[in-house]
JSON list of C-alpha atoms in Angstrom, two decimals:
[
{"chain": "A", "resi": 179, "resn": "MET", "atom": "CA", "xyz": [96.33, 86.71, 124.89]},
{"chain": "A", "resi": 180, "resn": "THR", "atom": "CA", "xyz": [99.43, 87.41, 123.55]},
{"chain": "A", "resi": 181, "resn": "GLU", "atom": "CA", "xyz": [100.98, 90.28, 125.11]},
{"chain": "A", "resi": 182, "resn": "LEU", "atom": "CA", "xyz": [102.92, 92.61, 123.62]},
{"chain": "A", "resi": 183, "resn": "GLN", "atom": "CA", "xyz": [106.75, 91.85, 123.78]},
{"chain": "A", "resi": 184, "resn": "ASP", "atom": "CA", "xyz": [109.07, 95.21, 123.56]},
{"chain": "A", "resi": 185, "resn": "HIS", "atom": "CA", "xyz": [106.96, 98.39, 124.16]},
{"chain": "A", "resi": 186, "resn": "SER", "atom": "CA", "xyz": [109.38, 100.32, 122.40]},
{"chain": "A", "resi": 187, "resn": "GLU", "atom": "CA", "xyz": [109.02, 98.80, 119.13]},
{"chain": "A", "resi": 188, "resn": "LEU", "atom": "CA", "xyz": [105.72, 100.39, 118.70]},
{"chain": "A", "resi": 189, "resn": "LYS", "atom": "CA", "xyz": [107.48, 103.74, 118.88]},
{"chain": "A", "resi": 190, "resn": "GLY", "atom": "CA", "xyz": [105.95, 104.13, 115.25]},
{"chain": "A", "resi": 191, "resn": "ALA", "atom": "CA", "xyz": [102.46, 103.66, 117.04]},
{"chain": "A", "resi": 192, "resn": "GLN", "atom": "CA", "xyz": [103.07, 107.79, 118.25]},
{"chain": "A", "resi": 193, "resn": "ARG", "atom": "CA", "xyz": [102.17, 107.93, 113.92]},
{"chain": "A", "resi": 194, "resn": "PRO", "atom": "CA", "xyz": [98.29, 108.13, 113.83]},
{"chain": "A", "resi": 195, "resn": "ARG", "atom": "CA", "xyz": [98.40, 105.68, 110.79]},
{"chain": "A", "resi": 196, "resn": "THR", "atom": "CA", "xyz": [100.52, 102.74, 112.73]},
{"chain": "A", "resi": 197, "resn": "ALA", "atom": "CA", "xyz": [98.39, 103.49, 115.90]},
{"chain": "A", "resi": 198, "resn": "ALA", "atom": "CA", "xyz": [95.16, 102.67, 113.87]},
{"chain": "A", "resi": 199, "resn": "ARG", "atom": "CA", "xyz": [96.90, 99.29, 112.64]},
{"chain": "A", "resi": 200, "resn": "VAL", "atom": "CA", "xyz": [97.38, 98.24, 115.79]},
{"chain": "A", "resi": 201, "resn": "ALA", "atom": "CA", "xyz": [94.03, 98.96, 117.67]},
{"chain": "A", "resi": 202, "resn": "ALA", "atom": "CA", "xyz": [92.42, 97.43, 114.67]},
{"chain": "A", "resi": 203, "resn": "ILE", "atom": "CA", "xyz": [94.79, 94.41, 115.58]},
{"chain": "A", "resi": 204, "resn": "GLN", "atom": "CA", "xyz": [93.56, 94.35, 118.64]},
{"chain": "A", "resi": 205, "resn": "ALA", "atom": "CA", "xyz": [89.85, 95.18, 117.88]},
{"chain": "A", "resi": 206, "resn": "LEU", "atom": "CA", "xyz": [89.97, 92.28, 115.56]},
{"chain": "A", "resi": 207, "resn": "PHE", "atom": "CA", "xyz": [91.37, 89.94, 117.94]},
{"chain": "A", "resi": 208, "resn": "GLN", "atom": "CA", "xyz": [87.80, 91.01, 120.36]},
{"chain": "A", "resi": 209, "resn": "ILE", "atom": "CA", "xyz": [85.28, 90.12, 117.86]},
{"chain": "A", "resi": 210, "resn": "GLU", "atom": "CA", "xyz": [86.94, 86.84, 117.15]},
{"chain": "A", "resi": 211, "resn": "GLN", "atom": "CA", "xyz": [87.93, 86.07, 120.89]},
{"chain": "A", "resi": 212, "resn": "ASN", "atom": "CA", "xyz": [84.29, 87.38, 122.28]},
{"chain": "A", "resi": 213, "resn": "GLU", "atom": "CA", "xyz": [82.16, 87.07, 118.92]},
{"chain": "A", "resi": 214, "resn": "ASP", "atom": "CA", "xyz": [81.83, 90.80, 119.72]},
{"chain": "A", "resi": 215, "resn": "ARG", "atom": "CA", "xyz": [79.56, 92.56, 116.65]},
{"chain": "A", "resi": 216, "resn": "PRO", "atom": "CA", "xyz": [81.94, 94.37, 115.19]},
{"chain": "A", "resi": 217, "resn": "GLU", "atom": "CA", "xyz": [80.21, 97.98, 115.68]},
{"chain": "A", "resi": 218, "resn": "SER", "atom": "CA", "xyz": [79.80, 97.36, 119.57]},
{"chain": "A", "resi": 219, "resn": "VAL", "atom": "CA", "xyz": [83.71, 97.13, 119.32]},
{"chain": "A", "resi": 220, "resn": "ILE", "atom": "CA", "xyz": [84.81, 99.94, 117.00]},
{"chain": "A", "resi": 221, "resn": "GLN", "atom": "CA", "xyz": [82.54, 102.22, 119.16]},
{"chain": "A", "resi": 222, "resn": "GLN", "atom": "CA", "xyz": [84.33, 100.98, 122.56]},
{"chain": "A", "resi": 223, "resn": "PHE", "atom": "CA", "xyz": [87.36, 102.05, 120.76]},
{"chain": "A", "resi": 224, "resn": "LEU", "atom": "CA", "xyz": [86.33, 105.13, 119.89]},
{"chain": "A", "resi": 225, "resn": "VAL", "atom": "CA", "xyz": [84.92, 106.16, 122.94]},
{"chain": "A", "resi": 226, "resn": "HIS", "atom": "CA", "xyz": [86.73, 104.58, 125.66]},
{"chain": "A", "resi": 227, "resn": "ARG", "atom": "CA", "xyz": [90.47, 103.88, 123.85]},
{"chain": "A", "resi": 228, "resn": "PHE", "atom": "CA", "xyz": [91.40, 106.54, 121.42]},
{"chain": "A", "resi": 229, "resn": "GLY", "atom": "CA", "xyz": [92.99, 110.18, 122.33]},
{"chain": "A", "resi": 230, "resn": "THR", "atom": "CA", "xyz": [94.80, 108.88, 125.46]},
{"chain": "A", "resi": 231, "resn": "THR", "atom": "CA", "xyz": [98.82, 109.80, 124.78]},
{"chain": "A", "resi": 232, "resn": "LEU", "atom": "CA", "xyz": [101.95, 107.41, 125.72]},
{"chain": "A", "resi": 233, "resn": "ASP", "atom": "CA", "xyz": [102.75, 109.99, 128.32]},
{"chain": "A", "resi": 234, "resn": "ASN", "atom": "CA", "xyz": [99.28, 109.39, 129.66]},
{"chain": "A", "resi": 235, "resn": "ALA", "atom": "CA", "xyz": [98.78, 105.73, 129.73]},
{"chain": "A", "resi": 236, "resn": "SER", "atom": "CA", "xyz": [100.36, 102.98, 127.90]},
{"chain": "A", "resi": 237, "resn": "TYR", "atom": "CA", "xyz": [99.40, 99.41, 125.90]},
{"chain": "A", "resi": 238, "resn": "ASP", "atom": "CA", "xyz": [99.22, 97.43, 128.57]},
{"chain": "A", "resi": 239, "resn": "GLU", "atom": "CA", "xyz": [96.60, 100.03, 130.12]},
{"chain": "A", "resi": 240, "resn": "GLY", "atom": "CA", "xyz": [94.24, 99.29, 127.08]},
{"chain": "A", "resi": 241, "resn": "CYS", "atom": "CA", "xyz": [94.85, 103.20, 125.60]},
{"chain": "A", "resi": 242, "resn": "ILE", "atom": "CA", "xyz": [96.18, 103.59, 122.16]},
{"chain": "A", "resi": 243, "resn": "PRO", "atom": "CA", "xyz": [98.06, 107.23, 121.15]},
{"chain": "A", "resi": 244, "resn": "GLU", "atom": "CA", "xyz": [96.40, 109.82, 119.06]},
{"chain": "A", "resi": 245, "resn": "ALA", "atom": "CA", "xyz": [94.92, 107.42, 116.30]},
{"chain": "A", "resi": 246, "resn": "ASP", "atom": "CA", "xyz": [93.75, 107.99, 112.35]},
{"chain": "A", "resi": 247, "resn": "THR", "atom": "CA", "xyz": [90.15, 106.67, 113.50]},
{"chain": "A", "resi": 248, "resn": "GLN", "atom": "CA", "xyz": [88.96, 106.58, 110.06]},
{"chain": "A", "resi": 249, "resn": "LEU", "atom": "CA", "xyz": [91.98, 104.14, 109.04]},
{"chain": "A", "resi": 250, "resn": "PHE", "atom": "CA", "xyz": [90.75, 101.93, 111.84]},
{"chain": "A", "resi": 251, "resn": "CYS", "atom": "CA", "xyz": [87.04, 101.90, 111.20]},
{"chain": "A", "resi": 252, "resn": "ALA", "atom": "CA", "xyz": [87.81, 100.97, 107.65]},
{"chain": "A", "resi": 253, "resn": "ILE", "atom": "CA", "xyz": [90.37, 98.45, 108.14]},
{"chain": "A", "resi": 254, "resn": "VAL", "atom": "CA", "xyz": [88.30, 96.41, 110.95]},
{"chain": "A", "resi": 255, "resn": "ARG", "atom": "CA", "xyz": [85.29, 97.03, 108.97]},
{"chain": "A", "resi": 256, "resn": "GLN", "atom": "CA", "xyz": [86.46, 95.24, 105.48]},
{"chain": "A", "resi": 257, "resn": "GLY", "atom": "CA", "xyz": [88.84, 93.29, 108.00]},
{"chain": "A", "resi": 258, "resn": "VAL", "atom": "CA", "xyz": [85.13, 91.79, 108.60]},
{"chain": "A", "resi": 259, "resn": "ALA", "atom": "CA", "xyz": [83.45, 91.88, 105.55]},
{"chain": "A", "resi": 260, "resn": "GLU", "atom": "CA", "xyz": [86.65, 90.36, 103.38]},
{"chain": "A", "resi": 261, "resn": "ARG", "atom": "CA", "xyz": [86.80, 87.82, 106.46]},
{"chain": "A", "resi": 262, "resn": "GLY", "atom": "CA", "xyz": [85.78, 85.06, 103.97]},
{"chain": "A", "resi": 263, "resn": "VAL", "atom": "CA", "xyz": [88.19, 86.13, 101.25]},
{"chain": "A", "resi": 264, "resn": "ILE", "atom": "CA", "xyz": [91.04, 86.69, 103.47]},
{"chain": "A", "resi": 265, "resn": "LEU", "atom": "CA", "xyz": [90.69, 83.39, 105.19]},
{"chain": "A", "resi": 266, "resn": "GLU", "atom": "CA", "xyz": [90.91, 81.89, 101.62]},
{"chain": "A", "resi": 267, "resn": "GLN", "atom": "CA", "xyz": [94.01, 83.55, 100.60]},
{"chain": "A", "resi": 268, "resn": "LEU", "atom": "CA", "xyz": [95.57, 82.49, 103.87]},
{"chain": "A", "resi": 269, "resn": "THR", "atom": "CA", "xyz": [93.88, 78.68, 103.64]},
{"chain": "A", "resi": 270, "resn": "GLN", "atom": "CA", "xyz": [96.19, 78.62, 99.76]},
{"chain": "A", "resi": 271, "resn": "THR", "atom": "CA", "xyz": [99.30, 80.28, 101.26]},
{"chain": "A", "resi": 272, "resn": "LEU", "atom": "CA", "xyz": [100.24, 78.54, 104.62]},
{"chain": "A", "resi": 273, "resn": "PRO", "atom": "CA", "xyz": [101.42, 74.77, 104.06]},
{"chain": "A", "resi": 274, "resn": "ALA", "atom": "CA", "xyz": [98.03, 72.49, 104.18]},
{"chain": "A", "resi": 275, "resn": "THR", "atom": "CA", "xyz": [100.19, 70.68, 107.95]},
{"chain": "A", "resi": 276, "resn": "TRP", "atom": "CA", "xyz": [99.59, 74.24, 108.92]},
{"chain": "A", "resi": 277, "resn": "PRO", "atom": "CA", "xyz": [95.94, 75.26, 108.92]},
{"chain": "A", "resi": 278, "resn": "VAL", "atom": "CA", "xyz": [94.59, 78.77, 109.95]},
{"chain": "A", "resi": 279, "resn": "ALA", "atom": "CA", "xyz": [92.75, 77.97, 112.54]},
{"chain": "A", "resi": 280, "resn": "ARG", "atom": "CA", "xyz": [96.57, 76.53, 114.32]},
{"chain": "A", "resi": 281, "resn": "LEU", "atom": "CA", "xyz": [97.86, 79.95, 113.95]},
{"chain": "A", "resi": 282, "resn": "ASP", "atom": "CA", "xyz": [97.78, 82.44, 116.76]},
{"chain": "A", "resi": 283, "resn": "PRO", "atom": "CA", "xyz": [94.76, 84.20, 117.59]},
{"chain": "A", "resi": 284, "resn": "VAL", "atom": "CA", "xyz": [96.58, 87.39, 117.56]},
{"chain": "A", "resi": 285, "resn": "LEU", "atom": "CA", "xyz": [98.65, 86.39, 114.29]},
{"chain": "A", "resi": 286, "resn": "ARG", "atom": "CA", "xyz": [95.04, 85.52, 112.81]},
{"chain": "A", "resi": 287, "resn": "ALA", "atom": "CA", "xyz": [93.95, 89.23, 113.96]},
{"chain": "A", "resi": 288, "resn": "LEU", "atom": "CA", "xyz": [97.43, 90.58, 112.79]},
{"chain": "A", "resi": 289, "resn": "PHE", "atom": "CA", "xyz": [96.51, 89.29, 108.79]},
{"chain": "A", "resi": 290, "resn": "GLN", "atom": "CA", "xyz": [92.91, 89.76, 108.50]},
{"chain": "A", "resi": 291, "resn": "ALA", "atom": "CA", "xyz": [93.71, 93.53, 109.50]},
{"chain": "A", "resi": 292, "resn": "ALA", "atom": "CA", "xyz": [96.70, 93.89, 106.69]},
{"chain": "A", "resi": 293, "resn": "LEU", "atom": "CA", "xyz": [94.63, 91.96, 104.04]},
{"chain": "A", "resi": 294, "resn": "GLY", "atom": "CA", "xyz": [91.35, 94.04, 104.72]},
{"chain": "A", "resi": 295, "resn": "GLU", "atom": "CA", "xyz": [93.09, 96.96, 103.98]},
{"chain": "A", "resi": 296, "resn": "ALA", "atom": "CA", "xyz": [95.27, 95.69, 101.12]},
{"chain": "A", "resi": 297, "resn": "LEU", "atom": "CA", "xyz": [92.34, 94.94, 99.44]},
{"chain": "A", "resi": 298, "resn": "GLU", "atom": "CA", "xyz": [90.81, 98.46, 99.42]},
{"chain": "A", "resi": 299, "resn": "SER", "atom": "CA", "xyz": [93.62, 100.52, 100.06]},
{"chain": "A", "resi": 300, "resn": "SER", "atom": "CA", "xyz": [95.74, 102.85, 97.66]},
{"chain": "A", "resi": 301, "resn": "VAL", "atom": "CA", "xyz": [98.47, 102.44, 99.98]},
{"chain": "A", "resi": 302, "resn": "PRO", "atom": "CA", "xyz": [101.47, 100.11, 98.08]},
{"chain": "A", "resi": 303, "resn": "ALA", "atom": "CA", "xyz": [101.62, 96.94, 99.32]},
{"chain": "A", "resi": 304, "resn": "ARG", "atom": "CA", "xyz": [105.35, 97.42, 100.18]},
{"chain": "A", "resi": 305, "resn": "VAL", "atom": "CA", "xyz": [104.37, 99.67, 102.82]},
{"chain": "A", "resi": 306, "resn": "LEU", "atom": "CA", "xyz": [101.91, 97.40, 104.19]},
{"chain": "A", "resi": 307, "resn": "ILE", "atom": "CA", "xyz": [104.01, 94.72, 104.05]},
{"chain": "A", "resi": 308, "resn": "ASN", "atom": "CA", "xyz": [107.00, 96.22, 106.19]},
{"chain": "A", "resi": 309, "resn": "GLU", "atom": "CA", "xyz": [103.83, 98.56, 108.38]},
{"chain": "A", "resi": 310, "resn": "TYR", "atom": "CA", "xyz": [102.43, 95.06, 109.79]},
{"chain": "A", "resi": 311, "resn": "ILE", "atom": "CA", "xyz": [106.16, 93.31, 110.02]},
{"chain": "A", "resi": 312, "resn": "ASP", "atom": "CA", "xyz": [106.87, 96.22, 112.33]},
{"chain": "A", "resi": 313, "resn": "ILE", "atom": "CA", "xyz": [103.71, 95.94, 114.33]},
{"chain": "A", "resi": 314, "resn": "ALA", "atom": "CA", "xyz": [104.33, 92.11, 114.39]},
{"chain": "A", "resi": 315, "resn": "HIS", "atom": "CA", "xyz": [108.04, 92.84, 116.65]},
{"chain": "A", "resi": 316, "resn": "GLY", "atom": "CA", "xyz": [105.50, 94.64, 118.54]},
{"chain": "A", "resi": 317, "resn": "PHE", "atom": "CA", "xyz": [103.47, 91.92, 119.37]},
{"chain": "A", "resi": 318, "resn": "PHE", "atom": "CA", "xyz": [105.75, 88.66, 118.94]},
{"chain": "A", "resi": 319, "resn": "SER", "atom": "CA", "xyz": [109.37, 87.75, 119.88]},
{"chain": "A", "resi": 320, "resn": "GLY", "atom": "CA", "xyz": [109.74, 84.35, 117.93]},
{"chain": "A", "resi": 321, "resn": "ASP", "atom": "CA", "xyz": [109.70, 84.25, 114.01]},
{"chain": "A", "resi": 322, "resn": "GLU", "atom": "CA", "xyz": [106.50, 85.14, 113.43]},
{"chain": "A", "resi": 323, "resn": "PRO", "atom": "CA", "xyz": [107.10, 88.66, 111.83]},
{"chain": "A", "resi": 324, "resn": "LYS", "atom": "CA", "xyz": [109.17, 86.57, 108.86]},
{"chain": "A", "resi": 325, "resn": "LEU", "atom": "CA", "xyz": [106.35, 84.70, 108.48]},
{"chain": "A", "resi": 326, "resn": "VAL", "atom": "CA", "xyz": [104.26, 87.95, 108.41]},
{"chain": "A", "resi": 327, "resn": "ASN", "atom": "CA", "xyz": [106.82, 88.78, 105.84]},
{"chain": "A", "resi": 328, "resn": "GLY", "atom": "CA", "xyz": [106.25, 85.90, 103.82]},
{"chain": "A", "resi": 329, "resn": "VAL", "atom": "CA", "xyz": [103.00, 85.43, 103.62]},
{"chain": "A", "resi": 330, "resn": "LEU", "atom": "CA", "xyz": [101.66, 89.40, 103.03]},
{"chain": "A", "resi": 331, "resn": "ASP", "atom": "CA", "xyz": [104.37, 89.28, 100.47]},
{"chain": "A", "resi": 332, "resn": "THR", "atom": "CA", "xyz": [102.73, 86.46, 98.31]},
{"chain": "A", "resi": 333, "resn": "ILE", "atom": "CA", "xyz": [99.46, 86.79, 99.00]},
{"chain": "A", "resi": 334, "resn": "MET", "atom": "CA", "xyz": [99.47, 90.78, 97.93]},
{"chain": "A", "resi": 335, "resn": "LYS", "atom": "CA", "xyz": [101.77, 89.79, 94.98]},
{"chain": "A", "resi": 336, "resn": "ARG", "atom": "CA", "xyz": [98.81, 86.95, 94.26]},
{"chain": "A", "resi": 337, "resn": "LEU", "atom": "CA", "xyz": [96.15, 89.83, 94.62]},
{"chain": "A", "resi": 338, "resn": "ALA", "atom": "CA", "xyz": [98.30, 91.87, 92.75]},
{"chain": "A", "resi": 339, "resn": "ASN", "atom": "CA", "xyz": [98.29, 89.65, 89.44]},
{"chain": "A", "resi": 340, "resn": "GLY", "atom": "CA", "xyz": [94.28, 89.03, 89.96]},
{"chain": "A", "resi": 341, "resn": "THR", "atom": "CA", "xyz": [95.21, 85.33, 90.67]},
{"chain": "A", "resi": 342, "resn": "THR", "atom": "CA", "xyz": [93.73, 82.52, 92.88]},
{"chain": "A", "resi": 343, "resn": "GLU", "atom": "CA", "xyz": [93.81, 78.99, 92.88]},
{"chain": "A", "resi": 344, "resn": "GLU", "atom": "CA", "xyz": [90.69, 78.94, 91.35]},
{"chain": "A", "resi": 345, "resn": "LYS", "atom": "CA", "xyz": [91.32, 81.45, 88.94]},
{"chain": "A", "resi": 346, "resn": "GLU", "atom": "CA", "xyz": [94.29, 79.63, 87.64]},
{"chain": "A", "resi": 347, "resn": "ASP", "atom": "CA", "xyz": [92.15, 76.10, 87.73]},
{"chain": "A", "resi": 348, "resn": "GLU", "atom": "CA", "xyz": [89.66, 77.85, 85.07]},
{"chain": "A", "resi": 349, "resn": "GLU", "atom": "CA", "xyz": [92.57, 79.51, 83.09]},
{"chain": "A", "resi": 350, "resn": "GLU", "atom": "CA", "xyz": [93.81, 75.57, 82.87]},
{"chain": "A", "resi": 351, "resn": "GLU", "atom": "CA", "xyz": [90.74, 74.24, 82.50]},
{"chain": "A", "resi": 352, "resn": "GLU", "atom": "CA", "xyz": [90.34, 76.85, 79.56]},
{"chain": "A", "resi": 353, "resn": "GLU", "atom": "CA", "xyz": [93.55, 75.52, 77.87]},
{"chain": "A", "resi": 354, "resn": "GLY", "atom": "CA", "xyz": [92.43, 72.38, 77.61]},
{"chain": "A", "resi": 355, "resn": "GLY", "atom": "CA", "xyz": [93.96, 71.34, 80.96]},
{"chain": "A", "resi": 356, "resn": "PRO", "atom": "CA", "xyz": [97.09, 71.90, 82.95]},
{"chain": "A", "resi": 357, "resn": "ALA", "atom": "CA", "xyz": [100.20, 71.37, 80.92]},
{"chain": "A", "resi": 358, "resn": "ASP", "atom": "CA", "xyz": [102.37, 68.83, 81.82]}
]
C-alpha cells in the first residue's frame, strides 16, 4: 500500500469532511484489495478507526480524527454502487495506453471516492476537485495530484454537461453520423 508521504499535508483532515474523505479512500482501497464486503468495512471504520484525535494517535497507527461519519458512509456506498460508471468514466478519460488497472490502487480508490461523491453530491465540482487534490498530496509525492486534477476536472465537466462517449455517439447517429 502506498504510504502517506507527509502527514502535515493532512492537517485539513482535522476537518470532519476531509477526514471522512481520507477514510473513504482507505476503506475503498481495503474493499478492493481484500475483496471485503463494503458494509463490513464501513462497520470496522465506525467501530475501530473513528473518533481518535491526532493528539492521541496518528494515521500511521490506522486512526482517523473526528470525521463526518455520514459523509464517509455515503461516499463508500456510492463509490461501490457506482463503480461501473466510475470505471467507464476513467476509461474514457485516461489514454488508451494507460488502462485503469495500471493506476496505483490508492489512486483508483481516490478516484472512486471522488467520483462516487460527485455523482450524489451538491458540493460544487471545483470544491471536490480541490479537496481530492489536497488529499492526493498527502498520499503521493510525485505528479499524481496533477493527474487527479486533470482527470477529475475532465470527468466532472462531462458529468455536468450530461455527456458520455455513448451519449455523444447516439447524438451523432441521430444527426446522420459524425460530422466530417
